[in-house]
Coordinates of C-alpha atoms and ligand atoms in Angstrom, one line a residue:
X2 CA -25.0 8.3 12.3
X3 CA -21.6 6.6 11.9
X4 CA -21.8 3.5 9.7
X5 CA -20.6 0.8 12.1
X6 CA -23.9 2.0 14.3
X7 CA -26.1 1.4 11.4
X8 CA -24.7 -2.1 10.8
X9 CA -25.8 -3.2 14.3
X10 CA -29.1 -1.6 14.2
X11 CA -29.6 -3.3 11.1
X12 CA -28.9 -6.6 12.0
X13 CA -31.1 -6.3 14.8
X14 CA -34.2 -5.7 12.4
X15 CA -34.4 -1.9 13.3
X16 CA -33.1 -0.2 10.4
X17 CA -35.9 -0.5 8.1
X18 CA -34.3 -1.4 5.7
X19 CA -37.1 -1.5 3.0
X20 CA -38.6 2.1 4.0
X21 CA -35.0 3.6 4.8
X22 CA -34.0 2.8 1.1
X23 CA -37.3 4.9 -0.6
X24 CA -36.2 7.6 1.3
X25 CA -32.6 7.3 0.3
X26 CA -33.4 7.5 -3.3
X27 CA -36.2 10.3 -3.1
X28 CA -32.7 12.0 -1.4
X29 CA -30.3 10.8 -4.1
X30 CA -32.7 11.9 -6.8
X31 CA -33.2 15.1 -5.3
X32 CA -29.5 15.7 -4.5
X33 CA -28.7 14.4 -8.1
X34 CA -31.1 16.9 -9.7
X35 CA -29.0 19.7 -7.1
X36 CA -25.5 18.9 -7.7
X37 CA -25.2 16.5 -10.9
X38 CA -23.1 13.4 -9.0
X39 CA -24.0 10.6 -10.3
X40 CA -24.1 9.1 -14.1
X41 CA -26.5 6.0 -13.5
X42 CA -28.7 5.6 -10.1
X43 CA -28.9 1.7 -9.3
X44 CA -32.6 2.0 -7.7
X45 CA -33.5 -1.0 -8.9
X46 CA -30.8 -3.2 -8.4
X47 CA -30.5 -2.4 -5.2
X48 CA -34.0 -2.8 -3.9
X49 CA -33.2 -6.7 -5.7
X50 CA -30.1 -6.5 -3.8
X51 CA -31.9 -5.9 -0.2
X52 CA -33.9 -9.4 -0.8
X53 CA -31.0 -11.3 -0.1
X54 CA -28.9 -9.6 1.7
X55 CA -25.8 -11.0 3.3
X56 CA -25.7 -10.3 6.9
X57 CA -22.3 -9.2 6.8
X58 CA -19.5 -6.2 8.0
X59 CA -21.9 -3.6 5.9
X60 CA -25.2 -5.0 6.3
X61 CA -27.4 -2.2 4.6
X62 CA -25.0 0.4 3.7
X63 CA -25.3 2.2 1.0
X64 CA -22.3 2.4 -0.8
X65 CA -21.6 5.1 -3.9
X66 CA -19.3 4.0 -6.9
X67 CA -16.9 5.8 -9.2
X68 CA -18.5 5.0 -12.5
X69 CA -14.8 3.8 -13.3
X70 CA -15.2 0.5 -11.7
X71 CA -17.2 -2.3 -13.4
X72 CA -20.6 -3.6 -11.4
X73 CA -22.1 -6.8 -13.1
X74 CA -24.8 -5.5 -15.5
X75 CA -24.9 -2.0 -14.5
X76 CA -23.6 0.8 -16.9
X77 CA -20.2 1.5 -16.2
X78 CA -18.7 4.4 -18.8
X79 CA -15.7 5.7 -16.6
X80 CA -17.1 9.2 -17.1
X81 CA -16.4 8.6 -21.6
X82 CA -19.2 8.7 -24.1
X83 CA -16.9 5.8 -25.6
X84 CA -18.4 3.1 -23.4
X85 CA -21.6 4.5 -23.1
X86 CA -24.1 1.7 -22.7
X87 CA -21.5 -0.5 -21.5
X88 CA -22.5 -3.3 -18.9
X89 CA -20.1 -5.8 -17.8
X90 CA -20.3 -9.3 -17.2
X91 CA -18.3 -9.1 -13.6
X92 CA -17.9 -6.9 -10.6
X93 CA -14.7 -5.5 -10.2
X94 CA -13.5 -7.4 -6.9
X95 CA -14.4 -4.3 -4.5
X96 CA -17.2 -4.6 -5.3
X97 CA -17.5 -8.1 -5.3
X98 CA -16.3 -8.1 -1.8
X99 CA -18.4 -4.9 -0.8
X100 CA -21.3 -7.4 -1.5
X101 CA -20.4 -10.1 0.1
X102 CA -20.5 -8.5 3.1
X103 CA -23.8 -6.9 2.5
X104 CA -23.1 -3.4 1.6
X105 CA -25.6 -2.1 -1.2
X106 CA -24.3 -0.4 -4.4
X107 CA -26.3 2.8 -5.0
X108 CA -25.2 4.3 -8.2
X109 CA -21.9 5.3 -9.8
X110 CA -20.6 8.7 -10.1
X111 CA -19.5 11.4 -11.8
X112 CA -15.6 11.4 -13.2
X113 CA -13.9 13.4 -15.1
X114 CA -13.2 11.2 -18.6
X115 CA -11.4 7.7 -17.7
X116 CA -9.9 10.0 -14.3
X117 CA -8.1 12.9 -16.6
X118 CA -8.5 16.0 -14.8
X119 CA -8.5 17.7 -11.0
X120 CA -11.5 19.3 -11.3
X121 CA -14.2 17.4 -12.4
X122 CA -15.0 19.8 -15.4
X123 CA -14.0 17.0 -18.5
X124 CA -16.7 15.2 -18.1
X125 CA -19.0 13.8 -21.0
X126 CA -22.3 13.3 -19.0
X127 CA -22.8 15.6 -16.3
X128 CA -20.5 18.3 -14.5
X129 CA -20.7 17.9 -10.8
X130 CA -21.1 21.2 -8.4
X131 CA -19.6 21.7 -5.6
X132 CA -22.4 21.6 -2.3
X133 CA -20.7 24.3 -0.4
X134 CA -21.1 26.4 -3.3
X135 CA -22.6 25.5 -6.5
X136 CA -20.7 28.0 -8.6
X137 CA -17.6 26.3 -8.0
X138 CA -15.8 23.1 -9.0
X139 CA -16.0 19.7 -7.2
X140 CA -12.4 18.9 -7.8
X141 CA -11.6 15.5 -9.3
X142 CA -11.5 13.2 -10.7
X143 CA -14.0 11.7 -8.1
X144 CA -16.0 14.5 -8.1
X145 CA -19.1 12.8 -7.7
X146 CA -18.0 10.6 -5.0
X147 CA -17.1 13.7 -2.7
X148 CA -20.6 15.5 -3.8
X149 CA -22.3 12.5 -2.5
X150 CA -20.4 12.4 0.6
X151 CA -21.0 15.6 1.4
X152 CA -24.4 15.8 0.5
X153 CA -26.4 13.0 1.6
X154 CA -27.1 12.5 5.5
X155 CA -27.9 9.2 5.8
X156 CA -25.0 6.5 6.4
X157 CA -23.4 6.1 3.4
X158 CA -19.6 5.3 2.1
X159 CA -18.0 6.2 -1.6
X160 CA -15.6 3.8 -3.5
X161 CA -13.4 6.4 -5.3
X162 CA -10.4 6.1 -7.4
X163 CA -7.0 7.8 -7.4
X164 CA -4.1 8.0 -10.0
X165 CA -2.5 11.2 -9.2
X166 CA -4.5 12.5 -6.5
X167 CA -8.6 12.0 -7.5
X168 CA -9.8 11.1 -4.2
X169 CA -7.8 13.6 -2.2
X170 CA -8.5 16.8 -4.0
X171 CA -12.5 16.5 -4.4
X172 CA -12.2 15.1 -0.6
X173 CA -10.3 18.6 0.1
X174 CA -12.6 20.8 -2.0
X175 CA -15.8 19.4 -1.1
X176 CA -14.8 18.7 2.6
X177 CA -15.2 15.4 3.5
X178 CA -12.5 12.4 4.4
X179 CA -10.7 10.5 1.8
X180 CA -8.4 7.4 1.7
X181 CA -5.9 6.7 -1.4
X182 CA -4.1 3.6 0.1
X183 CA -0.6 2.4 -0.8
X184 CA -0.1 1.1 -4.3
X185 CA -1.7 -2.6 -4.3
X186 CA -3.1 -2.8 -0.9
X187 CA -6.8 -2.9 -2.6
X188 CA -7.3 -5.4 -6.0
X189 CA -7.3 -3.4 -9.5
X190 CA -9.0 -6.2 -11.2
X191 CA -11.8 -4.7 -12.5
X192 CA -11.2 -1.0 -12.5
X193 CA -10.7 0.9 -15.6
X194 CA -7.0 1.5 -16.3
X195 CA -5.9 4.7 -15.9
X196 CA -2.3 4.2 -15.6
X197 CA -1.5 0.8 -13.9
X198 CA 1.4 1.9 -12.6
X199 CA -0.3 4.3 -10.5
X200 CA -4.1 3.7 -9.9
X201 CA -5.9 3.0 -6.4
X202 CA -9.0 2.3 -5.7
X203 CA -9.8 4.4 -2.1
X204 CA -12.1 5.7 0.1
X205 CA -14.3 8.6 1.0
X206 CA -16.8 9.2 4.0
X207 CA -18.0 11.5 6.4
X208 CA -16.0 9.7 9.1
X209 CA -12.6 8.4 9.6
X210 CA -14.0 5.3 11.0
X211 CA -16.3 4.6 8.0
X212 CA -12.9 4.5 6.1
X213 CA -11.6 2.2 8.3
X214 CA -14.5 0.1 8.3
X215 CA -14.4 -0.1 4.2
X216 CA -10.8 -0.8 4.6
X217 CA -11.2 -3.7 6.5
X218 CA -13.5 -5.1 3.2
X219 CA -11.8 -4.0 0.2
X220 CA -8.0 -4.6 1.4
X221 CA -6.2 -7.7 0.8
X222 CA -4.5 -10.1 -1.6
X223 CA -6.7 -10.7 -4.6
X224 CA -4.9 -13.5 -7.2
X225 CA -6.7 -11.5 -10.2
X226 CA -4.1 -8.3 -10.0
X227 CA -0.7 -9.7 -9.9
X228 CA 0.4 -6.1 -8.1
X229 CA -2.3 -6.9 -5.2
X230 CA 0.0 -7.0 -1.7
X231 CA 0.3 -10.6 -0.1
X232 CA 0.7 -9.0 3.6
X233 CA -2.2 -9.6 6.2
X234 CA -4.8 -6.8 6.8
X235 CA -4.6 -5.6 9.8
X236 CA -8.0 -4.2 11.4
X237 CA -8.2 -0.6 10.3
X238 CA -10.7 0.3 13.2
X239 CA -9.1 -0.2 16.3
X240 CA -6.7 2.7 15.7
X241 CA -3.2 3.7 18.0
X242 CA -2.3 6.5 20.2
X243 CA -1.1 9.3 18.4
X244 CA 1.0 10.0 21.7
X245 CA 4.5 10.2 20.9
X246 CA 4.2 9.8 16.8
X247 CA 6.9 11.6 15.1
X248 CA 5.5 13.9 12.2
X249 CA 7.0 15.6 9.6
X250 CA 6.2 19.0 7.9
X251 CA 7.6 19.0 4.5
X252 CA 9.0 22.5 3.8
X253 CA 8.7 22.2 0.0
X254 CA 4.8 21.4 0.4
X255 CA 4.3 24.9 2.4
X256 CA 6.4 27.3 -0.1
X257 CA 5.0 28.8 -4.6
X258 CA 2.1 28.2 -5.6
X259 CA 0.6 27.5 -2.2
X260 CA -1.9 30.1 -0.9
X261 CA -0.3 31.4 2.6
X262 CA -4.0 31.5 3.7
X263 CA -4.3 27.5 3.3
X264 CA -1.1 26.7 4.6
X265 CA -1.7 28.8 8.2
X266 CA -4.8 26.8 8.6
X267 CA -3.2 23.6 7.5
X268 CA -0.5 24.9 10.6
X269 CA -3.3 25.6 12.9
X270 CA -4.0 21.7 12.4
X271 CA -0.8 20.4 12.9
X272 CA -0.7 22.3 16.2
X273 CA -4.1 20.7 16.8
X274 CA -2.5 17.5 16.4
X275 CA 0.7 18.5 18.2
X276 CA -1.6 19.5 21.4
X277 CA -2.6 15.8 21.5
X278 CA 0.9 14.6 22.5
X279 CA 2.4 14.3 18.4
X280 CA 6.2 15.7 17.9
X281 CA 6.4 18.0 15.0
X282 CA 9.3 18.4 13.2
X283 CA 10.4 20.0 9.5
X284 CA 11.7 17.7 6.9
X285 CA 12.6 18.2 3.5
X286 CA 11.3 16.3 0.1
X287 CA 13.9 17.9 -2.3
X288 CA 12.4 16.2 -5.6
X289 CA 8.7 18.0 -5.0
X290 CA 9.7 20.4 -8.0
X291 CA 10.3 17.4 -10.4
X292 CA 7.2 15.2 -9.1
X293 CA 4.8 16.8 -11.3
X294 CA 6.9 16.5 -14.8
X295 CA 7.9 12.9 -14.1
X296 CA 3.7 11.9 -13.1
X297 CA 2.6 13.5 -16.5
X298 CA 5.1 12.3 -18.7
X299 CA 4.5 8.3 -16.5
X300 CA 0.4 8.6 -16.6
X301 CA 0.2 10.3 -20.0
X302 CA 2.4 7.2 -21.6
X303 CA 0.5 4.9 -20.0
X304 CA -3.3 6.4 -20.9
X305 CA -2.3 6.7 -24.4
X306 CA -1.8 2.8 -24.4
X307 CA -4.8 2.1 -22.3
X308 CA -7.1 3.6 -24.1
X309 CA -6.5 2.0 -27.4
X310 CA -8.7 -0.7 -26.5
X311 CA -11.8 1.9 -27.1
X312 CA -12.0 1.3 -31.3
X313 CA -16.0 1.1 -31.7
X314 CA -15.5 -3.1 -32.0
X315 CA -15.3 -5.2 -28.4
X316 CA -16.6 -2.3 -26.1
X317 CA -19.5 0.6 -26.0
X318 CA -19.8 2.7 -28.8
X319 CA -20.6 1.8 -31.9
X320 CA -21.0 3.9 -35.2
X321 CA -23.1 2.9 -38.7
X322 CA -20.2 0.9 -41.5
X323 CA -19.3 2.9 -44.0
X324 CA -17.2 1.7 -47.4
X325 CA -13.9 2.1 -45.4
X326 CA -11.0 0.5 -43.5
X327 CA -10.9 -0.3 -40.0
X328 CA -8.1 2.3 -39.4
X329 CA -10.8 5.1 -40.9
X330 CA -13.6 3.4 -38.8
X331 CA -11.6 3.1 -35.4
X332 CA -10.7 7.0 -36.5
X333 CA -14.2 8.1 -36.3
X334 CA -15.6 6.5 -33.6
X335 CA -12.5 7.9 -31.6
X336 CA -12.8 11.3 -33.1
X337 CA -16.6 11.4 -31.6
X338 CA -16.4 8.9 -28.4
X339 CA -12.9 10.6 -26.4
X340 CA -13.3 14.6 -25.1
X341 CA -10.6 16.9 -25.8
X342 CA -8.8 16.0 -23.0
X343 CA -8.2 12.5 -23.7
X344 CA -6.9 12.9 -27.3
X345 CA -4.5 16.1 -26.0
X346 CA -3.6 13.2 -23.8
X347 CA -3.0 10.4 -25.8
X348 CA -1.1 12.4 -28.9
X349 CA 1.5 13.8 -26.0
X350 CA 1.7 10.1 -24.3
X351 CA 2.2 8.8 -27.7
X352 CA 5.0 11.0 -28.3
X353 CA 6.5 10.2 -25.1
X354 CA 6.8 6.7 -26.0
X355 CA 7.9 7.2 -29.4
X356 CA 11.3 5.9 -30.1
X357 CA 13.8 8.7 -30.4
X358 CA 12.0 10.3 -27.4
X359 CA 11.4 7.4 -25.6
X360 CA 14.4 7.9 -23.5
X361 CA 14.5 11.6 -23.3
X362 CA 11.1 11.2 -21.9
X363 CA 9.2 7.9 -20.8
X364 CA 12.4 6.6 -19.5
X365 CA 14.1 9.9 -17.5
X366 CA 10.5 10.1 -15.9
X367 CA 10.8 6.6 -14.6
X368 CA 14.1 7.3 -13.4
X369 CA 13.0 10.8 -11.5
X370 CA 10.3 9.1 -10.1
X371 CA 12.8 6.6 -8.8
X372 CA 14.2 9.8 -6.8
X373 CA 10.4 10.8 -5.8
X374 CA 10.5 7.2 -3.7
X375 CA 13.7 7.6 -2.4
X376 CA 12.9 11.1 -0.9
X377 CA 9.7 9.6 0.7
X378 CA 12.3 6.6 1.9
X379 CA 14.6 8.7 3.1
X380 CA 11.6 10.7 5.2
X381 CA 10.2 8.2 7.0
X382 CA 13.7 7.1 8.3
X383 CA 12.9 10.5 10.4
X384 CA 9.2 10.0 11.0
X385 CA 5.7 8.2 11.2
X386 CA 4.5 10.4 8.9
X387 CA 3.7 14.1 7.2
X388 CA 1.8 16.8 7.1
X389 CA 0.6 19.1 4.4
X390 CA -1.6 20.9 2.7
X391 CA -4.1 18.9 0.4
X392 CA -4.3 21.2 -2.1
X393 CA -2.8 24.8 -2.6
X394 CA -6.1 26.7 -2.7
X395 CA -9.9 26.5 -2.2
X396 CA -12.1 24.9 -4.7
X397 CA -12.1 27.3 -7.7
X398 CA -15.5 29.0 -9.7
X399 CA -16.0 27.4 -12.9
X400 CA -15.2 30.3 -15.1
X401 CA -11.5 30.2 -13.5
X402 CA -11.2 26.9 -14.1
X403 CA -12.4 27.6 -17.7
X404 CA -9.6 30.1 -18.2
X405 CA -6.6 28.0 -17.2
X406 CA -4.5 26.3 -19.5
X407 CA -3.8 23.1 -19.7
X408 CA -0.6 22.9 -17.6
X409 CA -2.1 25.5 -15.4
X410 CA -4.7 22.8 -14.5
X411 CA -1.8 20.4 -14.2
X412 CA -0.2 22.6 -11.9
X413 CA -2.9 22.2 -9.5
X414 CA -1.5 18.9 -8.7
X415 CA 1.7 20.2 -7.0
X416 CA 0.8 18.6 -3.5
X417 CA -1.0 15.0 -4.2
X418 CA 1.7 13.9 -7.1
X419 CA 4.4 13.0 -5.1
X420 CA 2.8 11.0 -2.7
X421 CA 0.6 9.0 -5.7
X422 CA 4.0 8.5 -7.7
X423 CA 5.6 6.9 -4.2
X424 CA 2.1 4.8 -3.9
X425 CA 2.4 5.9 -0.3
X426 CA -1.3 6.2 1.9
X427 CA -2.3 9.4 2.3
X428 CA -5.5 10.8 3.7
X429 CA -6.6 14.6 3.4
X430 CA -9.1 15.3 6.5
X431 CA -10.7 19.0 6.6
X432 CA -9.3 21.0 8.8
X433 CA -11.1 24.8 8.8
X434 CA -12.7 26.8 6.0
X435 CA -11.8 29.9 4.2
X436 CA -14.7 32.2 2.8
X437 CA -17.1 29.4 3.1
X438 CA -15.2 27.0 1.6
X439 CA -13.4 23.5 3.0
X440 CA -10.0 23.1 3.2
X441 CA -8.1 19.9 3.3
X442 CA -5.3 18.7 5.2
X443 CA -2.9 15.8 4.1
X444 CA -1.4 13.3 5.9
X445 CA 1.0 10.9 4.5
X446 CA 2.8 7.2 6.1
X447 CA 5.2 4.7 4.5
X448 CA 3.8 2.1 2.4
X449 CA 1.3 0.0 4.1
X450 CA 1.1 2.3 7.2
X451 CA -2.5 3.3 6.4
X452 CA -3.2 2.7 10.1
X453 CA -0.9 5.7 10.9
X454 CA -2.7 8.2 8.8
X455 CA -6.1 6.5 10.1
X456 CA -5.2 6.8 13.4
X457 CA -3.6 10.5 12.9
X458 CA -7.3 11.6 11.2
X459 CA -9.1 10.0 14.1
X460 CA -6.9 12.0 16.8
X461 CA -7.4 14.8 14.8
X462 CA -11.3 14.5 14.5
X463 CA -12.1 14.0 18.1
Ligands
LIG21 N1 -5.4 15.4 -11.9 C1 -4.6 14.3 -12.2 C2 -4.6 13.9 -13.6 O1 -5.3 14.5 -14.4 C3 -5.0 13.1 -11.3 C4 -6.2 12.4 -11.8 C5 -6.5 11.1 -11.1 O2 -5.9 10.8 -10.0 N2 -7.2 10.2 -11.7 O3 -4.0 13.0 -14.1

């Protein structure tokens, strides 16, 4: 059942609510157990939650959240054993908002550590398996978002979180729908920093129109993130004709690196859309081979810094004084509290930034990502928006994952970086399998032109 039709049957008194929630978390538990998705299950908070519930947009929905946004009270580690045991004092303003409007938070999921990785595999709780096959990775860094998705039948909608392409690739892998909106269309305040200059907070569901919906709640101007957008929201849910819609096929996205078995599917879907009346067309994104230097070089500089605020004193853990200085005590509880991951991350973001390099580095990434915008720019001059693949291959078995390197990993990244570094919307939709497996098509629109992708994914879906 599609969301919207469970929020009228529950504000008519016919959802049952009480009874429908024990079943949901026998399910959760059960699926939890299966696949390893979430890091803390909310049973009981929720239950409170369902006593005074408002009667608004998403009256009784149960809503899954990426353990990297803060819920009042509730543990919230962004996938680190560096905050474990962390509560905050405040909801992040999504969720604030979700509710408001009487959605009901569920449990927060699996991540890789504070969002670094595409795979779901750094993870210092539990590793998330992928429900189409177990033996292979969820993608990430929302990993657990897309397992729950996926998984669970009942109506249900994930909050997931995207810097460089975390809701789209475990949307793609995992085969459900998922929503990274432009850059500061949904409030930060409240989410654990990843790289400010490039996190969103998104969407993924079982239905394009349980996106919408959540759009609709989370969007808008929010005075606690100064890069929060002042334009109106415009109702996600009634969608527009596809008929006519220019849409661009970006020749870099179909060429190395990309399995040719991915890209004919991804073609069979654009002619699907094409059939409904859309004009297909081949552009060109010339900057795709620089996109993935300049986003490491950008995120990596910016993690390094974030993550200095985890020292063992204001937040999570904490380790027994010893006769030493702060500098040895904030060593130790770093050495133990961040994965490998994070402190590869923060010694080459470091460096970055260091002067002497700083230019070399931080600064020509900043200005190549400058020419990642313009290309985008220069696009939708041509057309409404593009088409692509997701990602360039099915969802990988854990021991291949295990053997890359760590650019190889990076590498993976070729098709959602550009569009994250633009802070463009862009939604990857399933469109076919291969051996079993989902694969994920993207489409892309101009800043604040989520209703185009929306609409595009709804055509699409019919
Ligand atoms: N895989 C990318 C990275 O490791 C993107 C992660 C994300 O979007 N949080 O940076």
């Amino acid at each position: 059942m599609i969301v919207g039709e469970f929020v009228k049957k529950a504000k008519k008194g016919k959802a049952g609510l009480e009874d429908f929630y024990v079943k949901l978390f026998k399910d959760l538990k059960r699926i939890n157990q299966e696949y390893d998705c979430f890091i803390t299950l909310c049973e009981e908070e929720a239950l409170k939650q369902l006593e005074n519930l408002p009667k608004g947009r998403l009256y009784g929905v149960p809503v899954s959240v990426k353990d990297a946004l803060c819920t009042k009270g509730v543990q919230t580690t962004g996938g680190s054993k560096i905050l474990k045991d962390y509560k905050p004092t405040f909801d992040a303003t999504v969720i604030k908002r979700i509710k408001d409007e009487g959605g009901v938070i569920i449990g927060k999921t699996c991540m890789d550590e504070f969002g670094l990785g595409g795979f779901s595999t750094n993870c210092a709780y539990k590793v998330p398996k992928n429900p189409c096959d177990k033996n292979r990775v969820t993608g990430g860094s929302s990993g657990g978002a897309a397992v729950v998705t996926r998984a669970l039948d009942a109506p249900h909608i994930a909050i997931a979180e995207s810097t460089g392409g975390s809701i789209s690739s475990p949307a793609s892998f995992c085969g459900v729908h998922g929503l990274t909106p432009t850059y500061g269309r949904v409030s930060r305040h409240g989410l654990l920093d990843y790289a400010n200059s490039l996190d969103k907070i998104g969407v993924m569901a079982k239905s394009i129109s349980d996106i919408a919906l959540m759009m609709n709640v989370i969007s808008g101007f929010d005075e606690r993130d100064m890069t929060s957008r002042k334009e109106k929201v415009p109702d996600y849910t009634m969608t527009k004709s596809v008929k006519g819609m220019k849409l661009g096929v970006p020749k870099e996205y179909f060429g190395k690196g990309v399995a040719k078995e991915v890209s004919d599917l991804v073609w069979k879907g654009i002619k699907k859309l094409e059939s409904k009346g859309v004009k297909v067309r081949e552009v060109s994104l010339d900057m795709t081979k620089y996109s993935l230097p300049s986003y490491y070089i950008a995120a990596m500089s910016e993690v390094s810094t974030n993550l200095a605020k985890f020292c063992g004193m204001r937040y999570g853990l904490e380790l027994p004084l010893k006769k030493e200085g702060f500098n040895e005590y904030f060593s130790r509880v770093r050495s133990v509290g961040f994965g490998s991951e994070a402190k590869r991350r923060i010694i080459l973001g470091t460096y970055a930034r260091m002067s002497g390099y700083r230019s070399k580095y931080y600064l020509k990434a900043m200005k190549v990502r400058t020419l990642v915008i313009n290309d985008f720019k220069k696009a939708f001059k041509r057309v409404d928006a593009l088409a692509a693949p997701t990602m360039p291959v099915i969802a990988p078995r854990f021991e291949e994952v295990e053997e890359l390197s760590p650019l190889e990993a990076y590498k993976m990244d070729l098709l959602t970086v550009g569009p994250n570094l633009a802070g463009v919307p862009h939604l990857s939709t399933p469109c076919g399998e291969l051996r079993g497996m989902p694969v994920g098509m993207h489409l892309i629109a101009n800043h604040l032109e989520e209703k185009k992708v929306i609409s595009l994914g709804g055509a699409f879906n019919e």
